Amino acid sequence: MKVLLTARGDNLDAKMDERFGRADYFIVYDTDSKEFEAIKNPHINDQGGVGISVAKFVLQKGVDAVVSGSYGPNALDVLRTGDLKLYSTKGGSVKENIELLEEGKLEIFNT
Amino acid sequence: MKIAVTSGKGGTGKTTIATMLAKAAENAQYLDCDAEEPNGKFFLKPEIEKTIPYTELVPKINEDRCTFCEKCADACAYKALVVMGKPLNKVMFFDELCHSCGACAYVCPVEGALVEIEQEVGLFNVGKAGNIDFVEGVLNIGEASATRLIATMKKRFMNDKKTVILDSPPGTSCSVVETIDGVDFVVLVSEPTPFGLSDLRLTVELVRDMGLPFGIVINKAEKENSLIDDYAKKENIEILYRLEFSRQIAEGYSKGILPFDKYAGDFKKVLKRIEELI
């Protein structure tokens, strides 16, 4: 399974970023191979429509799940067109959130 | 003569001053450009003769013609269009981000795949308040921007033969720039409070940038308070008038009654002074 997490830094020890669209980094983690890729948010300085652009970017990454804090309404509209699970983080590091996800202890985001 | 009445801070008395100027003028047209919450009507009490819907163009996608080439989404500077699906098979439109610029329709290479349709986002009320020609713009609740509505209102209704009083939205955003663009004079209404002064400074910067002649009216003025006067002196800005703070005016205002007759002479003088300054 591939999961994308929003983070404040470019490694697994980085703190989670609770903002979806304006997150500093995206960590794409593969739970099978245990490998990850860190991507600097390419839309962080866009003036508007950031949620939409980032959601589209996430769908193009072809991940199975996303872990973030809060998702904006426009981002959600786009994300829901894809076949992926959305999770809410309660903070902590990227690594901690991956562990919680693998143990099935992360809360599913639904509103 | 076109006079815009604006302020940095909301609630300083734009509408009080604008309606008093309109009442004092010989041959006035009052345009309420504060389209998110127009309130001039509560004091001028116009009879509305016509209500005209205001529409803006937005894109509509015909998905059976669309080739999902993404040219429209790439052209949209506001990210209002996004093409989704794997393979791409759906165009999503976010109307609150759309600025009706028409770029999407311009770049669409397929006849009939993207057409512009009219969407109602507000209205204009046109009527008479005694001798005053009255027009107000009203933006529908939930709509994001009054800027284009104001531009349309000025183009469509402004009568150059009249003394036009434009009651502006507060602040220094696009809707204010649109309201004061092209006027002969800007009246900046301020109140002698720290917030009033702070927002006044921003507005002064704006009107200076736009190269418009302007002066200050102090509302809710108090004899022992020289906060705005000191600033105006330092910046070499003329104080056109000070309307003293009065409980009577505040109580009347809360009931939609302003003492137009009592101040008509004063505001005639203000209009005369503005004419000299233009």
Coordinates of C-alpha atoms in Angstrom, one line a residue:
Chain A
M1 CA 0.0 0.0 0.0
K2 CA 1.2 3.5 -0.8
V3 CA 0.3 6.3 1.6
L4 CA 0.9 10.0 1.4
L5 CA 1.4 12.0 4.6
T6 CA 1.6 15.8 4.9
A7 CA 4.7 16.7 6.8
R8 CA 6.7 19.7 8.1
G9 CA 10.0 18.2 6.9
D10 CA 11.5 15.8 4.3
N11 CA 12.1 12.7 6.4
L12 CA 10.2 10.2 8.6
D13 CA 11.1 11.9 11.8
A14 CA 9.5 15.2 10.7
K15 CA 6.4 16.4 12.4
M16 CA 3.1 15.9 10.7
D17 CA 1.7 19.1 8.9
E18 CA -2.0 19.3 9.8
R19 CA -2.7 21.5 6.7
F20 CA -3.4 19.5 3.6
G21 CA -3.1 22.1 0.8
R22 CA -0.5 24.3 2.4
A23 CA 1.6 21.5 3.9
D24 CA 5.4 22.0 3.5
Y25 CA 6.2 18.4 2.3
F26 CA 4.5 15.3 1.1
I27 CA 5.9 12.0 2.2
V28 CA 4.9 9.1 0.0
Y29 CA 5.6 5.9 1.9
D30 CA 5.3 2.3 0.6
T31 CA 4.3 -0.1 3.4
D32 CA 5.5 -3.1 1.5
S33 CA 9.0 -2.0 0.5
K34 CA 9.4 0.4 3.5
E35 CA 10.8 3.0 1.1
F36 CA 9.7 6.6 1.0
E37 CA 9.9 9.7 -1.2
A38 CA 9.7 13.3 0.1
I39 CA 8.3 15.9 -2.2
K40 CA 8.3 19.6 -1.5
N41 CA 4.8 21.0 -2.0
P42 CA 4.9 22.5 -5.5
H43 CA 1.8 24.6 -4.8
I44 CA 2.6 26.1 -1.4
N45 CA 3.0 29.6 -2.8
D46 CA 0.1 29.6 -5.2
Q47 CA -2.4 32.4 -4.6
G48 CA -5.6 30.5 -4.8
G49 CA -7.1 27.1 -5.5
V50 CA -4.3 25.4 -3.6
G51 CA -6.5 22.7 -2.2
I52 CA -7.7 21.8 -5.7
S53 CA -4.2 21.7 -7.2
V54 CA -2.7 19.6 -4.3
A55 CA -5.6 17.2 -4.4
K56 CA -5.1 16.7 -8.1
F57 CA -1.4 16.2 -7.5
V58 CA -2.1 13.6 -4.8
L59 CA -4.5 11.7 -7.2
Q60 CA -1.8 11.7 -9.8
K61 CA 0.6 10.1 -7.3
G62 CA -1.7 7.1 -7.3
V63 CA -1.6 6.5 -3.6
D64 CA -4.1 4.3 -1.7
A65 CA -4.4 6.5 1.4
V66 CA -3.7 10.0 2.6
V67 CA -3.0 11.1 6.2
S68 CA -3.4 14.8 7.0
G69 CA -5.0 17.1 9.6
S70 CA -7.8 19.0 7.9
Y71 CA -9.0 18.9 4.3
G72 CA -10.7 21.9 2.7
P73 CA -14.0 21.5 0.9
N74 CA -12.6 22.0 -2.6
A75 CA -9.8 19.6 -2.0
L76 CA -12.3 17.0 -0.7
D77 CA -14.5 17.4 -3.8
V78 CA -11.5 16.5 -5.9
L79 CA -10.1 13.8 -3.6
R80 CA -13.5 12.0 -3.5
T81 CA -13.4 11.5 -7.3
G82 CA -10.4 9.1 -6.6
D83 CA -10.4 5.7 -5.0
L84 CA -8.4 6.4 -1.8
K85 CA -8.9 6.4 2.0
L86 CA -8.5 9.7 3.9
Y87 CA -7.2 9.6 7.5
S88 CA -7.0 12.3 10.2
T89 CA -3.9 12.7 12.2
K90 CA -3.7 13.7 15.8
G91 CA -0.2 15.1 15.3
G92 CA 3.2 13.5 16.1
S93 CA 5.8 12.4 13.7
V94 CA 5.4 10.9 10.2
K95 CA 6.9 7.6 11.5
E96 CA 4.4 7.4 14.4
N97 CA 1.5 8.0 12.1
I98 CA 2.7 5.2 9.7
E99 CA 2.9 2.9 12.7
L100 CA -0.6 3.8 13.8
L101 CA -1.9 3.3 10.2
E102 CA -0.4 -0.1 10.0
E103 CA -1.9 -1.1 13.4
G104 CA -5.3 0.2 12.1
K105 CA -5.4 2.9 14.8
L106 CA -5.7 6.0 12.7
E107 CA -9.1 7.7 12.5
I108 CA -10.8 7.7 9.2
F109 CA -11.7 11.2 8.0
N110 CA -15.4 11.6 7.3
T111 CA -17.4 14.7 7.0
Chain B
M1 CA -18.6 65.7 -10.7
K2 CA -18.0 62.2 -9.3
I3 CA -17.2 61.9 -5.6
A4 CA -16.4 58.6 -3.9
V5 CA -16.9 58.2 -0.2
T6 CA -14.8 55.5 1.3
S7 CA -12.9 54.5 4.5
G8 CA -10.3 52.0 5.6
K9 CA -12.2 50.9 8.6
G10 CA -15.9 49.8 8.4
G11 CA -18.5 51.5 10.6
T12 CA -16.8 54.9 10.4
G13 CA -19.8 56.6 8.8
K14 CA -19.4 56.3 5.0
T15 CA -23.1 56.0 4.4
T16 CA -23.9 58.8 6.8
I17 CA -21.5 61.2 5.0
A18 CA -22.4 59.9 1.5
T19 CA -26.2 60.3 2.0
M20 CA -25.7 63.7 3.6
L21 CA -23.6 64.8 0.5
A22 CA -26.3 63.4 -1.8
K23 CA -29.0 65.3 0.0
A24 CA -27.1 68.5 0.0
A25 CA -26.2 68.4 -3.7
E26 CA -28.5 70.1 -6.3
N27 CA -28.7 67.4 -8.8
A28 CA -27.5 64.2 -7.3
Q29 CA -27.1 60.6 -8.2
Y30 CA -26.4 58.2 -5.4
L31 CA -24.7 54.9 -6.2
D32 CA -24.5 52.4 -3.4
C33 CA -21.4 50.4 -4.4
D34 CA -21.1 48.6 -1.0
A35 CA -22.8 45.6 -2.6
E36 CA -22.1 43.1 0.1
E37 CA -24.2 45.1 2.5
P38 CA -25.8 48.2 0.9
N39 CA -27.5 50.3 3.5
G40 CA -28.0 53.7 1.9
K41 CA -31.6 52.8 1.2
F42 CA -32.4 52.9 5.0
F43 CA -31.7 56.6 5.1
L44 CA -32.6 57.8 1.6
K45 CA -35.7 55.7 1.6
P46 CA -36.0 55.5 -2.2
E47 CA -38.9 54.2 -4.2
I48 CA -37.5 51.4 -6.3
E49 CA -38.8 51.5 -9.9
K50 CA -36.8 48.7 -11.5
T51 CA -34.9 45.7 -10.3
I52 CA -32.4 44.3 -12.8
P53 CA -30.7 41.0 -12.4
Y54 CA -26.9 41.0 -12.7
T55 CA -25.2 38.0 -14.3
E56 CA -21.7 36.9 -14.9
L57 CA -20.4 34.4 -17.5
V58 CA -19.2 31.0 -16.2
P59 CA -18.0 28.0 -18.2
K60 CA -20.2 25.0 -18.9
I61 CA -18.7 21.8 -20.1
N62 CA -20.4 19.4 -22.6
E63 CA -18.6 16.2 -21.6
D64 CA -19.8 14.3 -24.7
R65 CA -17.9 16.8 -26.8
C66 CA -14.9 17.5 -24.5
T67 CA -11.7 15.7 -25.3
F68 CA -10.3 16.3 -21.8
C69 CA -7.2 18.0 -23.3
E70 CA -6.9 20.2 -20.1
K71 CA -6.2 23.4 -22.1
C72 CA -9.0 25.2 -20.1
A73 CA -7.6 24.0 -16.8
D74 CA -4.1 25.1 -17.7
A75 CA -5.4 28.5 -18.9
C76 CA -7.3 29.2 -15.7
A77 CA -5.2 31.5 -13.5
Y78 CA -7.6 30.9 -10.6
K79 CA -7.7 27.1 -10.6
A80 CA -11.5 27.1 -11.1
L81 CA -11.3 24.2 -13.5
V82 CA -9.7 20.8 -13.0
V83 CA -9.8 17.7 -15.2
M84 CA -10.1 14.4 -13.3
G85 CA -10.3 10.7 -13.8
K86 CA -8.0 7.9 -15.0
P87 CA -8.0 8.2 -18.0
L88 CA -9.1 11.8 -17.8
N89 CA -12.9 11.8 -18.2
K90 CA -14.4 14.5 -16.0
V91 CA -14.1 18.3 -15.7
M92 CA -14.8 19.8 -12.3
F93 CA -15.7 23.5 -12.0
F94 CA -15.5 25.5 -8.8
D95 CA -17.6 28.6 -9.4
E96 CA -16.5 30.5 -6.3
L97 CA -12.9 30.6 -7.8
C98 CA -14.1 31.7 -11.2
H99 CA -13.4 35.4 -12.2
S100 CA -15.4 35.2 -15.4
C101 CA -12.3 36.1 -17.5
G102 CA -13.3 33.9 -20.4
A103 CA -9.8 32.4 -20.9
C104 CA -11.1 28.8 -20.8
A105 CA -13.6 29.5 -23.6
Y106 CA -10.9 31.3 -25.6
V107 CA -8.5 28.4 -25.5
C108 CA -10.9 25.5 -25.9
P109 CA -10.1 23.9 -29.3
V110 CA -13.3 21.9 -29.6
E111 CA -16.4 23.6 -30.9
G112 CA -19.2 23.4 -28.3
A113 CA -17.2 21.6 -25.7
L114 CA -16.9 24.5 -23.4
V115 CA -19.6 27.3 -23.6
E116 CA -20.1 30.3 -21.4
I117 CA -23.4 30.6 -19.7
E118 CA -24.9 33.4 -17.7
Q119 CA -25.2 32.9 -13.9
E120 CA -27.1 35.3 -11.7
V121 CA -25.0 36.6 -8.9
G122 CA -26.7 39.8 -7.8
L123 CA -29.0 42.6 -8.8
F124 CA -29.4 46.4 -9.2
N125 CA -32.2 48.4 -7.7
V126 CA -32.9 51.6 -9.5
G127 CA -35.2 54.3 -8.3
K128 CA -35.7 57.8 -6.9
A129 CA -35.3 59.3 -3.4
G130 CA -37.0 62.6 -3.8
N131 CA -34.8 64.4 -6.3
I132 CA -31.9 62.0 -6.0
D133 CA -31.4 59.3 -8.6
F134 CA -30.8 56.1 -6.6
V135 CA -29.0 53.0 -7.7
E136 CA -27.7 50.2 -5.5
G137 CA -25.8 47.0 -6.3
V138 CA -26.7 43.9 -4.3
L139 CA -24.4 40.9 -4.4
N140 CA -26.1 37.6 -3.6
I141 CA -25.2 36.0 -0.3
G142 CA -22.4 33.5 -0.7
E143 CA -20.9 35.2 -3.8
A144 CA -17.2 35.9 -3.4
S145 CA -16.6 39.2 -5.2
A146 CA -18.5 42.4 -5.8
T147 CA -15.7 43.9 -8.0
R148 CA -17.3 43.1 -11.4
L149 CA -20.7 44.0 -10.2
I150 CA -19.5 47.5 -9.2
A151 CA -17.7 47.9 -12.6
T152 CA -20.9 47.0 -14.4
M153 CA -23.0 49.3 -12.2
K154 CA -20.7 52.3 -12.9
K155 CA -20.7 51.6 -16.7
R156 CA -24.4 51.1 -16.9
F157 CA -25.9 53.6 -14.6
M158 CA -23.5 56.4 -13.8
N159 CA -24.8 59.7 -15.1
D160 CA -22.0 62.2 -15.8
K161 CA -24.4 65.1 -15.9
K162 CA -25.2 64.7 -12.2
T163 CA -23.2 65.1 -9.0
V164 CA -22.5 61.4 -8.5
I165 CA -21.9 60.2 -5.0
L166 CA -20.4 56.7 -4.9
D167 CA -20.8 55.0 -1.5
S168 CA -17.9 52.6 -1.4
P169 CA -17.2 49.4 0.4
P170 CA -14.7 49.7 3.3
G171 CA -11.0 48.6 3.1
T172 CA -8.4 48.8 0.4
S173 CA -9.4 45.7 -1.7
C174 CA -10.3 45.3 -5.4
S175 CA -13.9 46.4 -4.8
V176 CA -12.8 49.7 -3.3
V177 CA -10.2 50.2 -6.1
E178 CA -13.0 49.6 -8.7
T179 CA -15.4 52.0 -6.9
I180 CA -12.9 55.0 -6.7
D181 CA -11.3 54.4 -10.1
G182 CA -11.9 57.3 -12.4
V183 CA -13.7 59.6 -9.9
D184 CA -12.9 63.3 -9.5
F185 CA -12.5 63.3 -5.8
V186 CA -12.3 60.8 -2.9
V187 CA -13.7 61.6 0.6
L188 CA -12.0 59.5 3.3
V189 CA -14.3 59.1 6.3
S190 CA -12.4 58.4 9.5
E191 CA -13.1 58.3 13.2
P192 CA -10.7 59.4 15.9
T193 CA -9.7 56.0 17.2
P194 CA -6.4 54.1 16.9
F195 CA -8.1 51.6 14.5
G196 CA -9.7 54.4 12.6
L197 CA -6.3 56.1 12.1
S198 CA -4.5 52.8 11.2
D199 CA -7.0 52.0 8.5
L200 CA -7.0 55.6 7.3
R201 CA -3.3 55.4 6.7
L202 CA -3.8 52.4 4.4
T203 CA -6.5 54.2 2.4
V204 CA -4.4 57.3 2.1
E205 CA -1.6 55.1 0.6
L206 CA -4.1 53.7 -1.9
V207 CA -5.6 57.0 -3.1
R208 CA -2.1 58.5 -3.4
D209 CA -1.0 55.4 -5.5
M210 CA -4.0 56.0 -7.7
G211 CA -3.2 59.7 -8.0
L212 CA -6.7 60.8 -6.9
P213 CA -7.4 64.1 -5.1
F214 CA -8.8 63.5 -1.7
G215 CA -9.7 65.0 1.7
I216 CA -10.8 63.7 5.1
V217 CA -14.1 64.0 6.9
I218 CA -13.9 63.1 10.6
N219 CA -17.0 61.5 11.9
K220 CA -17.8 61.0 15.6
A221 CA -15.3 63.9 16.2
E222 CA -14.6 64.9 19.8
K223 CA -13.2 68.3 20.8
E224 CA -10.4 67.1 23.0
N225 CA -9.3 64.3 20.5
S226 CA -6.8 65.4 17.8
L227 CA -5.7 61.9 16.7
I228 CA -6.8 62.4 13.0
D229 CA -6.1 66.1 12.9
D230 CA -2.4 65.5 14.0
Y231 CA -2.0 62.9 11.3
A232 CA -3.6 65.0 8.6
K233 CA -1.4 68.0 9.5
K234 CA 1.7 65.9 9.3
E235 CA 0.7 64.4 6.0
N236 CA -0.6 67.7 4.6
I237 CA -4.1 66.5 4.0
E238 CA -7.1 68.8 4.2
I239 CA -9.8 68.1 6.8
L240 CA -13.0 68.9 4.9
Y241 CA -15.4 68.6 7.8
R242 CA -15.8 67.2 11.3
L243 CA -19.1 65.8 12.3
E244 CA -19.2 66.0 16.1
F245 CA -20.1 62.9 18.0
S246 CA -23.7 63.2 19.1
R247 CA -25.9 60.7 20.9
Q248 CA -28.8 62.2 19.0
I249 CA -27.3 61.3 15.6
A250 CA -26.5 57.8 16.8
E251 CA -30.0 57.2 18.0
G252 CA -31.5 58.6 14.8
Y253 CA -29.1 56.4 12.8
S254 CA -30.3 53.3 14.6
K255 CA -33.9 54.1 13.4
G256 CA -32.8 55.1 9.8
I257 CA -33.2 58.8 10.4
L258 CA -30.4 61.2 9.7
P259 CA -30.6 65.0 10.4
F260 CA -30.3 65.9 6.7
D261 CA -31.9 69.4 7.0
K262 CA -29.8 70.4 10.0
Y263 CA -26.5 69.7 8.1
A264 CA -27.6 70.6 4.5
G265 CA -25.8 74.0 4.7
D266 CA -22.6 72.5 6.0
F267 CA -22.5 69.8 3.4
K268 CA -23.3 72.3 0.6
K269 CA -20.1 74.0 1.8
V270 CA -18.2 70.7 1.7
L271 CA -19.3 70.2 -1.9
K272 CA -18.3 73.7 -2.9
R273 CA -14.8 73.1 -1.3
I274 CA -14.5 69.8 -3.2
E275 CA -15.3 71.6 -6.4
E276 CA -12.5 74.1 -5.7
L277 CA -10.1 71.3 -5.0
I278 CA -10.7 69.3 -8.2

